[in-house]
Amino acid sequence: MSGDRTHNDSQIESGSRVNDSHKHKDKHKDKEHRHKDHKKDKEREKSKYSNSEHKDPSEKKHRDKEKLKQKDGVDRHKDKDKRKEEKIRSFDGKPKKEKENGFASPPRVKSEPNNDGFYLSPKHDKSLKRERDEDDSEFKPKKIKVENDKKVKKRKPEDEEDIKPKKKTKDKKGADGKKKVKKEPEEKWKWWEEERYTDGSKWRFLEHKGPVFAPPYEPLPSNVKFYYDGKPFKLSEKAEEVATFFAKMLDHEYTTKDIFRKNFFKDWRKEMTSEEKGKLSDLNKCDFNEMSEYFKAQSEARKQMSKDEKLKIKEENERLLQEYGFCVMDNHKERIANFRIEPPGLFRGRGDHPKMGMLKRRIRPEDIIINCSKDSKHPKPPPGTKWKEVRHDNKVTWLVSWTENIQGSIKYIMLNPSSRIKGEKDWQKYETARRLKKCVGRIRAQYREDWKSKEMRIRQRSVALYFIDKLALRAGNEKEEGETADTVGCCLLRVEHICLSPEKDGQEFVVEFDFLGKDSIRYYNKVPVEKRVFKNLQLFMENKQPEDDLFDRLNTSILNKHLQELMDGLTAKVFRTYNASITLQQQLKELTSPEENLPAKILSYNRANRAVAILCNHQRAPPKTFEKSMQNLQTKIDAKKDQLSDAKRELKSSKADAKVRRDEKSKKAVESKKKAVQRIEEQLMKLEVQATDREENKQIALGTSKLNYLDPRISVAWCKKWSIPVEKIYNKTQREKFAWAIDMADDDFEF
DNA sequence: GGCCATACTTAGCATCTCCACA
DNA sequence: TGTGGAGATGCTAAGTATGGCC
């Protein structure tokens, strides 16, 4: 098949080949533009430090115009040097070697399409008549429930149960059943058995108390001083407040970074009086240490508070939660996720974020838009203030919004994941992924066919889709230049992010990926690909510079439009959900053996979960205490081993004793020694399993996939099948979020 | 088709809480 | 009973996706 490229690639319409751009006028433009932009980028980089957030509007306009001119592709390249610098940065700030943390070639198990795979959990077998706005074959709440707003207000006492806030149940010990397990409230609202709205509205009635604002600034005591150039300097209140933000972060690596310091200083100066501005001209001469010590002492004092004092604070927090932490949405009291407005501080962008250190300003009532229903009791702004706006938009789910000043994006207050509105969406997400399961075979066949297309754009689309499917890459939406760290997803991959080897480590057609993904987490993977993909990649890279786009004819909207045609509701992200869930299901089948005991089964579950986390590249920095805690665990294991050999010795001698004496008493002694050995062996095994689990989890975060990608019904079914308490898999919060799945999935659920 | 605004999900790190153990 | 540390929770940044406008 080595000749396929020469044959097929020559058939590609020349007009659509970006690689022969030099032959075409517009492509010349393209290249010219690229160079221009590079020059501009460099200039921008130069001026960034003196004026990072106020870009010359004419420059922007010009760039926009250039972009419009550019018919064919998108030039989203930033400074090359900067990228190279970032390229070598790993998530812990150091270059990584391949496979160092086991991320190369993640284990993957794929299920091929199952065309009859229309699974209905028995509880949903019953015919459920419901008009649906989306084609979610299994998304079928049962009862029809139509309640008008007035009824909400006139709730009867018997409804009170719903209105009561969920009392925090203390789950003392969880599933072992060894200690008291306080029952969770028995009657919980099963929204999944009710009718959904079909008109695009999200609610009929919404009432809440508005947000909780950050506490006002408390000036420092007079004995805590700020020093400039070695001398005490009394700051104005505004300047002092911003200085405390920096002081609080003094021990953090952020404050050593040039960009952070520059951004901070620039924004800090804006808060200074003209006198302060004149005198405080060099951040390096500023001494925040006394302030920093003061905050450390305060935090220490908080830790040392008496029980009563702590209780008082806890009660106050509880009061706030009760007052502001719940809303009434369509007859039900629902928990709000984030009812507190983000306090002012310094922006902590991740990776090499160009805006890190900028001042995140205090949000005032005048910045706040309230969303609630017309006939609800509207939240009151704090005395003497007013809201920016009160609106009644039931097509959205948010309660409160404001625009933040760093990126100009909108922030929202929304409901908790356990709420109906979030749960329905989550359920729907998994149903879409299950629909993909039914047609993934066809889609895969199609994109494989498209690798041979005459059109470059189709080839690029199909190769990108292959990566998204095979490697669970994110889509890669375009981002505004200079506004965020240089991170990419699939459609944004650049030539410099991949390295092709016809043969490597005994494998053919190897692609080595190395780029920074979401949150500037490094994605490093070396994967053998199909020959056609390899040849296509070579083609896409022809005559391109390292900083050029790999898929210059593709973006996420083109890709998603195509996916939409293949399956209703299909977007790039659905592949991640589908592949994560199907991998979990298969790994669970593969790894669970019936004869295993409970801890071993849990280990198997965690390993299945881990396979998904590796697939999705969910990394974490190793916990600071990791080495120490592993050591502690090892000490425990060693001690247990000693204990075991002692117990075995004792057992041996009691057996010998019993042989001589042949009486009941010594027989009983043997039995009890046997039991002791057994018990210690079990304890040892548990500790060893724990150590393995922890070691394997060192740099992998399981939580993200568990919460966002794994259909909870798979886990619930697994628990039911093996009689494992669901509490072993999901903590209380997770059980609340997945209440729908826990209720509806039986042991035979198939994703 | 590109741009932009908007709405929502996904993500890792920081901080808090509470349990096991000395 | 005090405390270290694991796990839970909170926080908010950083993604994806869509729809409207030009």
PDB file of N, CA and C in Angstrom, chain A residues 411-470:
ATOM      1  N   LYS A 411     -19.468  35.749  33.841  1.00  0.00           N
ATOM      2  CA  LYS A 411     -19.461  34.718  34.887  1.00  0.00           C
ATOM      3  C   LYS A 411     -20.901  34.513  35.347  1.00  0.00           C
ATOM      4  N   TYR A 412     -21.174  33.307  35.792  1.00  0.00           N
ATOM      5  CA  TYR A 412     -22.547  32.995  36.171  1.00  0.00           C
ATOM      6  C   TYR A 412     -22.649  32.341  37.533  1.00  0.00           C
ATOM      7  N   ILE A 413     -23.796  32.533  38.143  1.00  0.00           N
ATOM      8  CA  ILE A 413     -24.158  31.717  39.294  1.00  0.00           C
ATOM      9  C   ILE A 413     -25.210  30.749  38.781  1.00  0.00           C
ATOM     10  N   MET A 414     -24.946  29.480  38.990  1.00  0.00           N
ATOM     11  CA  MET A 414     -25.870  28.458  38.479  1.00  0.00           C
ATOM     12  C   MET A 414     -26.183  27.439  39.574  1.00  0.00           C
ATOM     13  N   LEU A 415     -26.941  26.446  39.199  1.00  0.00           N
ATOM     14  CA  LEU A 415     -27.339  25.446  40.192  1.00  0.00           C
ATOM     15  C   LEU A 415     -26.294  24.344  40.363  1.00  0.00           C
ATOM     16  N   ASN A 416     -26.423  23.673  41.483  1.00  0.00           N
ATOM     17  CA  ASN A 416     -25.565  22.566  41.855  1.00  0.00           C
ATOM     18  C   ASN A 416     -25.756  21.379  40.898  1.00  0.00           C
ATOM     19  N   PRO A 417     -24.711  20.561  40.738  1.00  0.00           N
ATOM     20  CA  PRO A 417     -24.855  19.399  39.840  1.00  0.00           C
ATOM     21  C   PRO A 417     -25.974  18.426  40.251  1.00  0.00           C
ATOM     22  N   SER A 418     -26.401  18.498  41.493  1.00  0.00           N
ATOM     23  CA  SER A 418     -27.475  17.585  41.916  1.00  0.00           C
ATOM     24  C   SER A 418     -28.857  18.091  41.493  1.00  0.00           C
ATOM     25  N   SER A 419     -28.894  19.296  40.930  1.00  0.00           N
ATOM     26  CA  SER A 419     -30.197  19.869  40.593  1.00  0.00           C
ATOM     27  C   SER A 419     -30.786  19.195  39.347  1.00  0.00           C
ATOM     28  N   ARG A 420     -32.079  19.373  39.214  1.00  0.00           N
ATOM     29  CA  ARG A 420     -32.776  18.797  38.062  1.00  0.00           C
ATOM     30  C   ARG A 420     -32.165  19.311  36.747  1.00  0.00           C
ATOM     31  N   ILE A 421     -31.956  20.611  36.721  1.00  0.00           N
ATOM     32  CA  ILE A 421     -31.548  21.238  35.465  1.00  0.00           C
ATOM     33  C   ILE A 421     -30.183  20.750  34.973  1.00  0.00           C
ATOM     34  N   LYS A 422     -29.294  20.493  35.933  1.00  0.00           N
ATOM     35  CA  LYS A 422     -27.967  19.986  35.563  1.00  0.00           C
ATOM     36  C   LYS A 422     -28.029  18.477  35.307  1.00  0.00           C
ATOM     37  N   GLY A 423     -28.803  17.798  36.111  1.00  0.00           N
ATOM     38  CA  GLY A 423     -28.907  16.342  35.977  1.00  0.00           C
ATOM     39  C   GLY A 423     -29.485  15.925  34.642  1.00  0.00           C
ATOM     40  N   GLU A 424     -30.525  16.633  34.231  1.00  0.00           N
ATOM     41  CA  GLU A 424     -31.161  16.310  32.945  1.00  0.00           C
ATOM     42  C   GLU A 424     -30.158  16.432  31.803  1.00  0.00           C
ATOM     43  N   LYS A 425     -29.398  17.496  31.875  1.00  0.00           N
ATOM     44  CA  LYS A 425     -28.407  17.766  30.830  1.00  0.00           C
ATOM     45  C   LYS A 425     -27.334  16.670  30.815  1.00  0.00           C
ATOM     46  N   ASP A 426     -26.958  16.263  32.012  1.00  0.00           N
ATOM     47  CA  ASP A 426     -25.917  15.248  32.144  1.00  0.00           C
ATOM     48  C   ASP A 426     -26.402  13.917  31.572  1.00  0.00           C
ATOM     49  N   TRP A 427     -27.589  13.576  31.922  1.00  0.00           N
ATOM     50  CA  TRP A 427     -28.215  12.344  31.451  1.00  0.00           C
ATOM     51  C   TRP A 427     -28.295  12.357  29.919  1.00  0.00           C
ATOM     52  N   GLN A 428     -28.740  13.495  29.437  1.00  0.00           N
ATOM     53  CA  GLN A 428     -28.868  13.682  27.998  1.00  0.00           C
ATOM     54  C   GLN A 428     -27.517  13.512  27.296  1.00  0.00           C
ATOM     55  N   LYS A 429     -26.474  14.034  27.938  1.00  0.00           N
ATOM     56  CA  LYS A 429     -25.124  13.932  27.364  1.00  0.00           C
ATOM     57  C   LYS A 429     -24.739  12.465  27.159  1.00  0.00           C
ATOM     58  N   TYR A 430     -25.032  11.644  28.162  1.00  0.00           N
ATOM     59  CA  TYR A 430     -24.679  10.226  28.046  1.00  0.00           C
ATOM     60  C   TYR A 430     -25.568   9.502  27.037  1.00  0.00           C
ATOM     61  N   GLU A 431     -26.791   9.958  26.916  1.00  0.00           N
ATOM     62  CA  GLU A 431     -27.657   9.336  25.911  1.00  0.00           C
ATOM     63  C   GLU A 431     -27.154   9.648  24.502  1.00  0.00           C
ATOM     64  N   THR A 432     -26.660  10.863  24.316  1.00  0.00           N
ATOM     65  CA  THR A 432     -26.094  11.209  23.007  1.00  0.00           C
ATOM     66  C   THR A 432     -24.885  10.311  22.727  1.00  0.00           C
ATOM     67  N   ALA A 433     -24.064  10.128  23.750  1.00  0.00           N
ATOM     68  CA  ALA A 433     -22.882   9.266  23.569  1.00  0.00           C
ATOM     69  C   ALA A 433     -23.302   7.833  23.259  1.00  0.00           C
ATOM     70  N   ARG A 434     -24.408   7.397  23.846  1.00  0.00           N
ATOM     71  CA  ARG A 434     -24.876   6.033  23.561  1.00  0.00           C
ATOM     72  C   ARG A 434     -25.426   5.929  22.139  1.00  0.00           C
ATOM     73  N   ARG A 435     -25.985   7.040  21.669  1.00  0.00           N
ATOM     74  CA  ARG A 435     -26.445   7.015  20.279  1.00  0.00           C
ATOM     75  C   ARG A 435     -25.256   6.929  19.336  1.00  0.00           C
ATOM     76  N   LEU A 436     -24.157   7.574  19.742  1.00  0.00           N
ATOM     77  CA  LEU A 436     -22.951   7.491  18.916  1.00  0.00           C
ATOM     78  C   LEU A 436     -22.472   6.035  18.835  1.00  0.00           C
ATOM     79  N   LYS A 437     -22.635   5.341  19.931  1.00  0.00           N
ATOM     80  CA  LYS A 437     -22.201   3.938  19.939  1.00  0.00           C
ATOM     81  C   LYS A 437     -22.850   3.164  18.782  1.00  0.00           C
ATOM     82  N   LYS A 438     -24.094   3.528  18.535  1.00  0.00           N
ATOM     83  CA  LYS A 438     -24.828   2.789  17.510  1.00  0.00           C
ATOM     84  C   LYS A 438     -24.342   3.097  16.094  1.00  0.00           C
ATOM     85  N   CYS A 439     -23.742   4.282  15.913  1.00  0.00           N
ATOM     86  CA  CYS A 439     -23.360   4.597  14.533  1.00  0.00           C
ATOM     87  C   CYS A 439     -21.868   4.872  14.387  1.00  0.00           C
ATOM     88  N   VAL A 440     -21.125   4.583  15.428  1.00  0.00           N
ATOM     89  CA  VAL A 440     -19.693   4.906  15.361  1.00  0.00           C
ATOM     90  C   VAL A 440     -18.987   4.084  14.276  1.00  0.00           C
ATOM     91  N   GLY A 441     -19.487   2.888  14.019  1.00  0.00           N
ATOM     92  CA  GLY A 441     -18.885   2.044  12.990  1.00  0.00           C
ATOM     93  C   GLY A 441     -18.990   2.700  11.623  1.00  0.00           C
ATOM     94  N   ARG A 442     -20.189   3.189  11.364  1.00  0.00           N
ATOM     95  CA  ARG A 442     -20.432   3.854  10.077  1.00  0.00           C
ATOM     96  C   ARG A 442     -19.551   5.106   9.963  1.00  0.00           C
ATOM     97  N   ILE A 443     -19.493   5.868  11.061  1.00  0.00           N
ATOM     98  CA  ILE A 443     -18.719   7.117  11.037  1.00  0.00           C
ATOM     99  C   ILE A 443     -17.236   6.817  10.819  1.00  0.00           C
ATOM    100  N   ARG A 444     -16.775   5.766  11.476  1.00  0.00           N
ATOM    101  CA  ARG A 444     -15.360   5.405  11.318  1.00  0.00           C
ATOM    102  C   ARG A 444     -15.084   4.964   9.883  1.00  0.00           C
ATOM    103  N   ALA A 445     -15.998   4.201   9.338  1.00  0.00           N
ATOM    104  CA  ALA A 445     -15.806   3.745   7.964  1.00  0.00           C
ATOM    105  C   ALA A 445     -15.743   4.958   7.032  1.00  0.00           C
ATOM    106  N   GLN A 446     -16.608   5.916   7.331  1.00  0.00           N
ATOM    107  CA  GLN A 446     -16.648   7.103   6.472  1.00  0.00           C
ATOM    108  C   GLN A 446     -15.348   7.911   6.564  1.00  0.00           C
ATOM    109  N   TYR A 447     -14.874   8.145   7.810  1.00  0.00           N
ATOM    110  CA  TYR A 447     -13.661   8.967   7.846  1.00  0.00           C
ATOM    111  C   TYR A 447     -12.458   8.230   7.278  1.00  0.00           C
ATOM    112  N   ARG A 448     -12.472   6.925   7.361  1.00  0.00           N
ATOM    113  CA  ARG A 448     -11.377   6.164   6.734  1.00  0.00           C
ATOM    114  C   ARG A 448     -11.437   6.327   5.211  1.00  0.00           C
ATOM    115  N   GLU A 449     -12.640   6.330   4.716  1.00  0.00           N
ATOM    116  CA  GLU A 449     -12.832   6.530   3.280  1.00  0.00           C
ATOM    117  C   GLU A 449     -12.331   7.930   2.891  1.00  0.00           C
ATOM    118  N   ASP A 450     -12.639   8.895   3.751  1.00  0.00           N
ATOM    119  CA  ASP A 450     -12.278  10.290   3.474  1.00  0.00           C
ATOM    120  C   ASP A 450     -10.769  10.534   3.486  1.00  0.00           C
ATOM    121  N   TRP A 451     -10.030   9.633   4.072  1.00  0.00           N
ATOM    122  CA  TRP A 451      -8.564   9.795   4.027  1.00  0.00           C
ATOM    123  C   TRP A 451      -8.072   9.801   2.582  1.00  0.00           C
ATOM    124  N   LYS A 452      -8.903   9.236   1.697  1.00  0.00           N
ATOM    125  CA  LYS A 452      -8.503   9.134   0.295  1.00  0.00           C
ATOM    126  C   LYS A 452      -9.136  10.230  -0.563  1.00  0.00           C
ATOM    127  N   SER A 453      -9.850  11.125   0.075  1.00  0.00           N
ATOM    128  CA  SER A 453     -10.609  12.125  -0.690  1.00  0.00           C
ATOM    129  C   SER A 453      -9.721  12.949  -1.627  1.00  0.00           C
ATOM    130  N   LYS A 454     -10.377  13.488  -2.650  1.00  0.00           N
ATOM    131  CA  LYS A 454      -9.664  14.358  -3.579  1.00  0.00           C
ATOM    132  C   LYS A 454      -9.467  15.727  -2.957  1.00  0.00           C
ATOM    133  N   GLU A 455     -10.316  16.026  -2.006  1.00  0.00           N
ATOM    134  CA  GLU A 455     -10.269  17.366  -1.434  1.00  0.00           C
ATOM    135  C   GLU A 455      -9.445  17.392  -0.154  1.00  0.00           C
ATOM    136  N   MET A 456      -8.562  18.359  -0.118  1.00  0.00           N
ATOM    137  CA  MET A 456      -7.691  18.509   1.041  1.00  0.00           C
ATOM    138  C   MET A 456      -8.489  18.718   2.333  1.00  0.00           C
ATOM    139  N   ARG A 457      -9.530  19.569   2.215  1.00  0.00           N
ATOM    140  CA  ARG A 457     -10.291  19.894   3.428  1.00  0.00           C
ATOM    141  C   ARG A 457     -10.923  18.632   4.011  1.00  0.00           C
ATOM    142  N   ILE A 458     -11.340  17.737   3.125  1.00  0.00           N
ATOM    143  CA  ILE A 458     -11.986  16.512   3.613  1.00  0.00           C
ATOM    144  C   ILE A 458     -10.954  15.571   4.214  1.00  0.00           C
ATOM    145  N   ARG A 459      -9.802  15.516   3.598  1.00  0.00           N
ATOM    146  CA  ARG A 459      -8.739  14.683   4.179  1.00  0.00           C
ATOM    147  C   ARG A 459      -8.364  15.190   5.567  1.00  0.00           C
ATOM    148  N   GLN A 460      -8.207  16.513   5.649  1.00  0.00           N
ATOM    149  CA  GLN A 460      -7.826  17.078   6.955  1.00  0.00           C
ATOM    150  C   GLN A 460      -8.898  16.793   7.995  1.00  0.00           C
ATOM    151  N   ARG A 461     -10.124  16.984   7.591  1.00  0.00           N
ATOM    152  CA  ARG A 461     -11.237  16.750   8.503  1.00  0.00           C
ATOM    153  C   ARG A 461     -11.232  15.309   8.992  1.00  0.00           C
ATOM    154  N   SER A 462     -10.982  14.397   8.081  1.00  0.00           N
ATOM    155  CA  SER A 462     -11.058  12.983   8.440  1.00  0.00           C
ATOM    156  C   SER A 462      -9.895  12.555   9.325  1.00  0.00           C
ATOM    157  N   VAL A 463      -8.726  13.142   9.088  1.00  0.00           N
ATOM    158  CA  VAL A 463      -7.580  12.788   9.935  1.00  0.00           C
ATOM    159  C   VAL A 463      -7.776  13.375  11.337  1.00  0.00           C
ATOM    160  N   ALA A 464      -8.263  14.620  11.371  1.00  0.00           N
ATOM    161  CA  ALA A 464      -8.517  15.244  12.676  1.00  0.00           C
ATOM    162  C   ALA A 464      -9.548  14.417  13.458  1.00  0.00           C
ATOM    163  N   LEU A 465     -10.561  13.988  12.748  1.00  0.00           N
ATOM    164  CA  LEU A 465     -11.610  13.214  13.412  1.00  0.00           C
ATOM    165  C   LEU A 465     -11.060  11.876  13.931  1.00  0.00           C
ATOM    166  N   TYR A 466     -10.169  11.313  13.147  1.00  0.00           N
ATOM    167  CA  TYR A 466      -9.509  10.075  13.573  1.00  0.00           C
ATOM    168  C   TYR A 466      -8.765  10.294  14.894  1.00  0.00           C
ATOM    169  N   PHE A 467      -8.057  11.417  14.994  1.00  0.00           N
ATOM    170  CA  PHE A 467      -7.342  11.724  16.238  1.00  0.00           C
ATOM    171  C   PHE A 467      -8.312  11.932  17.397  1.00  0.00           C
ATOM    172  N   ILE A 468      -9.380  12.657  17.105  1.00  0.00           N
ATOM    173  CA  ILE A 468     -10.360  12.948  18.155  1.00  0.00           C
ATOM    174  C   ILE A 468     -10.966  11.649  18.664  1.00  0.00           C
ATOM    175  N   ASP A 469     -11.196  10.740  17.740  1.00  0.00           N
ATOM    176  CA  ASP A 469     -11.793   9.458  18.091  1.00  0.00           C
ATOM    177  C   ASP A 469     -10.772   8.528  18.760  1.00  0.00           C
ATOM    178  N   LYS A 470      -9.631   8.382  18.135  1.00  0.00           N
ATOM    179  CA  LYS A 470      -8.652   7.419  18.629  1.00  0.00           C
ATOM    180  C   LYS A 470      -7.969   7.887  19.908  1.00  0.00           C
TER     181      LYS A 470
END
